[in-house]
Amino acid sequence: MKVAKIITGVIVVLVVALVVGLVFKFTNGFNEDFKTFYLEQDGKQILTSETETAFVQGEQYRYEVKYTFDGGKSEPKGYNVKVVPNGKIKLSFKADGKQYSYADAKDLTSAFSIKKAASAFTITIPAELTLKGVLEKVYGKTVEVEEPKGYLYTLVVSSYNEKVTYKINFSLAINVEGIELDKDGIVFGGEGEQGGNGNQSEPEVAAEYEITYEIAYSFDDTPIAVELPTKARTGETVEFTAIPERRYEDYGVWAEVYDKASGEFLYYATTESYGHCSFEMPACNAHLKIYHV
């Protein structure tokens, strides 16, 4: 009887440990809701709701879609997959002269090759792909846009009932003979000669440039209170405010960014809300022209 009780106790402990381990795994360490649906790539399970990666242009990637308690015994329940703009990217662009916010742009799936099967899908990244090319294919119009760095696109995969969703934010990289070039620089694919000891050098710190501005136009000569940093590093998101003393319902504030030295127009600042804007610092001294129209 004592032996039987000991064995029963051990079994109970093992079952509890198994259940706790299962819950820990499918809740991303108890930090998220229990995942009844998940992804798997190259044998590695994806259980985190939002991740970041780099896709090499011209390459194909395969993801398996699985349901936690299915065990392959029933018919696949289905799933949804698409590519959309990464909503965290603050960027605007023009399509046939009309300005759009990138975060609010259309579904970008048609610019990528996605093939769905019952329990897996592949996404193929076109060679020499650019943001301009993606937007022109989606909108069917001539597009003017800055080509920024970063995780511009989001692969969204959700369960058949959309109760579980995974977002994979991705950047584009170029693979040249084992060397992967992406937004952060160079990543060597093997044991290359890097300073003789195989260690990568420290990344360069982006250069810092000055920022100036002028009020190019203000309706009814309304004074505008501007709060704007005087310096920023290349690639940094610069947030600023330009609040008119008097607001008008049908008017707003927007700004143009120029190369101060050459006077060349670079791009429009992104308008977050009335008088609250931002832009990505260029690799030069920037000059802003602010309008209240």
XYZ file of C-alpha atoms in Angstrom:
293
model
C 0.000 0.000 0.000
C 2.807 2.412 0.904
C 4.598 1.651 -2.363
C 1.378 2.205 -4.327
C 0.845 5.587 -2.617
C 4.403 6.650 -3.382
C 4.037 5.669 -7.045
C 0.684 7.475 -7.270
C 2.211 10.585 -5.700
C 5.114 10.554 -8.153
C 2.706 10.209 -11.095
C 0.613 13.119 -9.824
C 3.724 15.291 -9.460
C 4.873 14.384 -12.983
C 1.449 15.149 -14.457
C 1.309 18.517 -12.679
C 4.839 19.349 -13.867
C 3.884 18.376 -17.417
C 0.771 20.559 -17.331
C 2.667 23.525 -15.874
C 5.417 23.111 -18.480
C 2.836 22.960 -21.262
C 1.080 26.087 -20.014
C 4.434 27.886 -19.587
C 5.409 27.024 -23.158
C 2.146 28.023 -24.813
C 1.738 31.267 -22.846
C 5.232 32.564 -23.689
C 6.375 32.149 -20.088
C 2.978 33.047 -18.557
C 3.165 36.456 -20.318
C 0.409 35.910 -22.883
C -2.870 34.060 -23.330
C -2.675 30.315 -23.910
C -1.933 29.644 -27.581
C -4.308 27.176 -29.228
C -2.714 28.038 -32.582
C 0.976 28.509 -33.400
C 3.557 28.625 -36.182
C 6.617 26.529 -36.857
C 9.573 27.339 -39.127
C 12.493 24.965 -39.709
C 11.402 22.936 -36.690
C 11.334 25.986 -34.416
C 8.012 26.898 -32.837
C 6.865 30.513 -32.864
C 4.749 31.268 -29.793
C 5.455 34.988 -29.307
C 2.725 37.279 -30.625
C 5.123 39.751 -32.279
C 8.642 39.081 -33.543
C 11.185 40.654 -35.913
C 13.304 39.073 -38.630
C 15.076 39.786 -41.928
C 14.003 38.119 -45.183
C 16.573 37.785 -47.960
C 15.437 38.999 -51.363
C 14.930 36.184 -53.850
C 14.522 33.587 -51.072
C 11.482 31.525 -50.078
C 10.367 30.882 -46.489
C 8.022 28.132 -45.315
C 5.841 28.215 -42.205
C 3.735 25.398 -40.824
C 0.491 26.316 -39.069
C -0.598 24.114 -36.182
C -3.334 23.852 -33.582
C -2.125 22.899 -30.089
C -4.487 20.010 -29.333
C -5.148 18.845 -32.866
C -2.315 16.309 -33.120
C -2.870 15.942 -36.848
C -5.917 13.727 -36.251
C -8.550 16.015 -37.773
C -8.908 18.038 -40.921
C -6.965 21.346 -40.877
C -9.097 24.166 -39.494
C -7.702 26.807 -41.828
C -5.883 30.058 -41.183
C -5.348 33.554 -42.605
C -2.119 35.128 -43.870
C -1.322 38.539 -45.337
C 1.361 41.244 -45.534
C 0.548 44.747 -44.290
C 2.554 47.897 -43.478
C 4.291 47.869 -40.114
C 2.089 50.339 -38.277
C 5.032 51.506 -36.159
C 6.771 53.044 -39.183
C 6.130 56.783 -39.386
C 6.263 57.579 -43.085
C 4.212 59.266 -45.785
C 4.245 58.821 -49.540
C 2.612 60.180 -52.656
C 0.675 58.158 -55.227
C -0.025 60.217 -58.381
C 0.468 63.350 -56.310
C -1.952 62.409 -53.525
C -0.389 62.029 -50.084
C -0.943 58.942 -47.935
C 0.203 57.716 -44.553
C 2.198 54.498 -44.866
C 0.721 53.088 -41.659
C -2.747 53.405 -43.233
C -1.701 52.036 -46.638
C -3.532 49.211 -48.388
C -2.921 45.494 -47.894
C 0.523 44.757 -49.402
C 0.034 41.018 -49.983
C -0.205 41.316 -53.775
C 3.410 42.524 -53.920
C 4.639 39.255 -52.401
C 4.240 35.664 -53.563
C 2.318 33.757 -50.884
C 1.169 30.197 -51.565
C -1.169 28.547 -49.064
C -1.571 24.820 -48.434
C -3.850 23.141 -45.905
C -1.357 23.271 -43.030
C 1.537 25.383 -44.319
C 2.352 28.355 -46.514
C 5.366 29.823 -48.277
C 6.285 33.447 -48.839
C 8.755 34.308 -51.598
C 10.530 37.659 -51.454
C 10.981 39.126 -54.960
C 14.520 39.991 -55.964
C 15.534 43.679 -55.926
C 12.355 44.590 -54.050
C 11.900 48.206 -52.921
C 9.193 49.981 -50.954
C 8.494 52.098 -54.029
C 7.984 48.940 -56.101
C 5.671 47.430 -53.480
C 3.475 50.520 -53.272
C 3.320 50.989 -57.041
C 2.142 47.403 -57.500
C -0.483 47.759 -54.790
C -1.781 51.178 -55.855
C -1.209 50.878 -59.596
C 0.129 54.436 -59.632
C 3.444 56.271 -59.736
C 4.731 56.541 -56.182
C 7.136 59.003 -54.564
C 8.527 57.702 -51.292
C 11.670 57.752 -49.214
C 13.308 54.314 -48.873
C 13.822 54.100 -45.092
C 15.554 51.372 -43.108
C 13.924 49.054 -40.625
C 11.193 46.459 -40.367
C 8.862 48.029 -42.931
C 6.531 45.076 -43.467
C 4.461 42.824 -41.215
C 3.514 39.245 -42.012
C 0.225 38.639 -40.194
C -0.892 35.043 -39.587
C -4.088 34.295 -37.666
C -6.178 31.265 -36.754
C -9.334 30.422 -38.691
C -11.459 32.403 -36.215
C -8.798 35.156 -35.816
C -8.695 34.670 -32.034
C -4.934 34.068 -32.167
C -2.708 36.323 -34.300
C 1.037 36.421 -34.924
C 2.838 39.442 -36.334
C 6.264 38.956 -37.904
C 7.787 42.360 -38.657
C 10.425 41.961 -41.334
C 13.096 43.914 -43.139
C 14.648 43.058 -46.496
C 18.212 41.828 -46.826
C 20.541 40.996 -49.709
C 22.629 37.832 -49.593
C 25.916 38.196 -51.457
C 28.151 35.102 -51.343
C 27.435 34.290 -47.701
C 27.305 37.897 -46.543
C 23.863 39.122 -45.544
C 23.382 42.853 -45.917
C 20.496 44.350 -44.025
C 19.459 47.526 -42.282
C 22.030 47.136 -39.521
C 25.058 46.544 -41.712
C 26.900 43.302 -42.498
C 26.249 39.905 -40.966
C 28.772 37.236 -41.995
C 27.333 33.826 -42.744
C 30.470 31.873 -41.796
C 33.829 32.209 -40.115
C 35.094 35.010 -42.297
C 38.141 37.184 -41.800
C 36.911 39.938 -39.530
C 39.853 41.711 -38.013
C 41.752 38.390 -37.759
C 39.753 37.034 -34.782
C 36.296 36.531 -36.296
C 34.721 39.342 -34.276
C 32.616 41.979 -35.944
C 33.638 45.566 -35.480
C 31.413 47.849 -33.453
C 28.631 49.466 -35.534
C 29.202 53.077 -36.542
C 27.289 55.701 -34.625
C 25.118 57.751 -36.959
C 26.316 61.301 -37.603
C 24.547 64.180 -35.861
C 23.215 67.134 -37.862
C 21.518 70.444 -37.118
C 17.825 71.256 -37.528
C 16.423 74.699 -38.358
C 12.976 75.870 -39.432
C 10.915 78.706 -40.809
C 7.196 79.476 -40.869
C 6.614 79.347 -44.620
C 2.942 80.280 -44.375
C 0.375 80.760 -41.634
C -3.274 81.457 -42.358
C -4.340 84.904 -41.170
C -0.749 85.388 -39.919
C -1.604 83.302 -36.873
C 1.481 82.964 -34.607
C 2.795 79.399 -34.289
C 4.613 78.088 -31.214
C 7.256 75.631 -32.420
C 9.105 73.177 -30.196
C 11.759 71.394 -32.242
C 15.116 69.766 -31.345
C 18.131 71.640 -32.718
C 20.098 68.446 -33.496
C 19.460 64.765 -34.259
C 21.291 61.740 -35.624
C 20.705 60.298 -39.102
C 17.798 57.851 -39.086
C 16.453 59.077 -35.758
C 12.731 59.883 -35.562
C 12.418 63.563 -34.691
C 9.157 64.547 -33.027
C 8.116 68.191 -32.805
C 5.099 70.415 -32.229
C 3.929 73.457 -34.148
C 0.829 74.761 -32.379
C -1.002 77.782 -33.899
C -2.267 80.406 -31.464
C -5.663 80.204 -33.153
C -7.016 76.977 -34.618
C -9.456 76.677 -37.473
C -11.598 73.599 -38.023
C -10.776 73.258 -41.721
C -7.067 74.019 -41.376
C -4.049 72.051 -40.224
C -0.285 72.140 -39.760
C 2.182 70.308 -41.970
C 5.882 70.584 -42.795
C 8.391 69.950 -45.574
C 11.929 68.722 -44.905
C 14.808 70.145 -46.989
C 18.549 69.647 -47.294
C 19.685 72.934 -45.766
C 22.902 73.148 -47.814
C 21.470 72.430 -51.271
C 17.884 73.545 -50.711
C 16.677 70.211 -52.144
C 13.236 69.044 -50.991
C 13.549 65.650 -49.269
C 10.119 64.594 -48.006
C 7.084 65.607 -45.988
C 6.969 65.298 -42.226
C 4.321 62.929 -40.894
C 1.375 64.624 -39.187
C 0.318 62.715 -36.075
C -2.418 65.122 -34.980
C -3.107 68.863 -35.132
C 0.312 70.468 -34.659
C 2.094 67.243 -33.666
C 4.490 65.950 -36.347
C 7.576 63.831 -36.868
C 10.183 62.995 -39.521
C 13.232 60.813 -39.995
C 16.475 62.753 -39.721
C 18.342 62.772 -43.057
C 22.115 62.506 -43.496
C 22.521 66.269 -43.684
C 21.567 69.487 -41.910
C 17.785 69.658 -42.147
C 15.625 72.729 -42.660
C 11.871 72.603 -42.113
C 9.269 74.757 -43.790
C 6.134 74.795 -41.640
C 2.696 75.623 -43.012
C -0.625 76.395 -41.328
C -3.179 76.035 -44.112
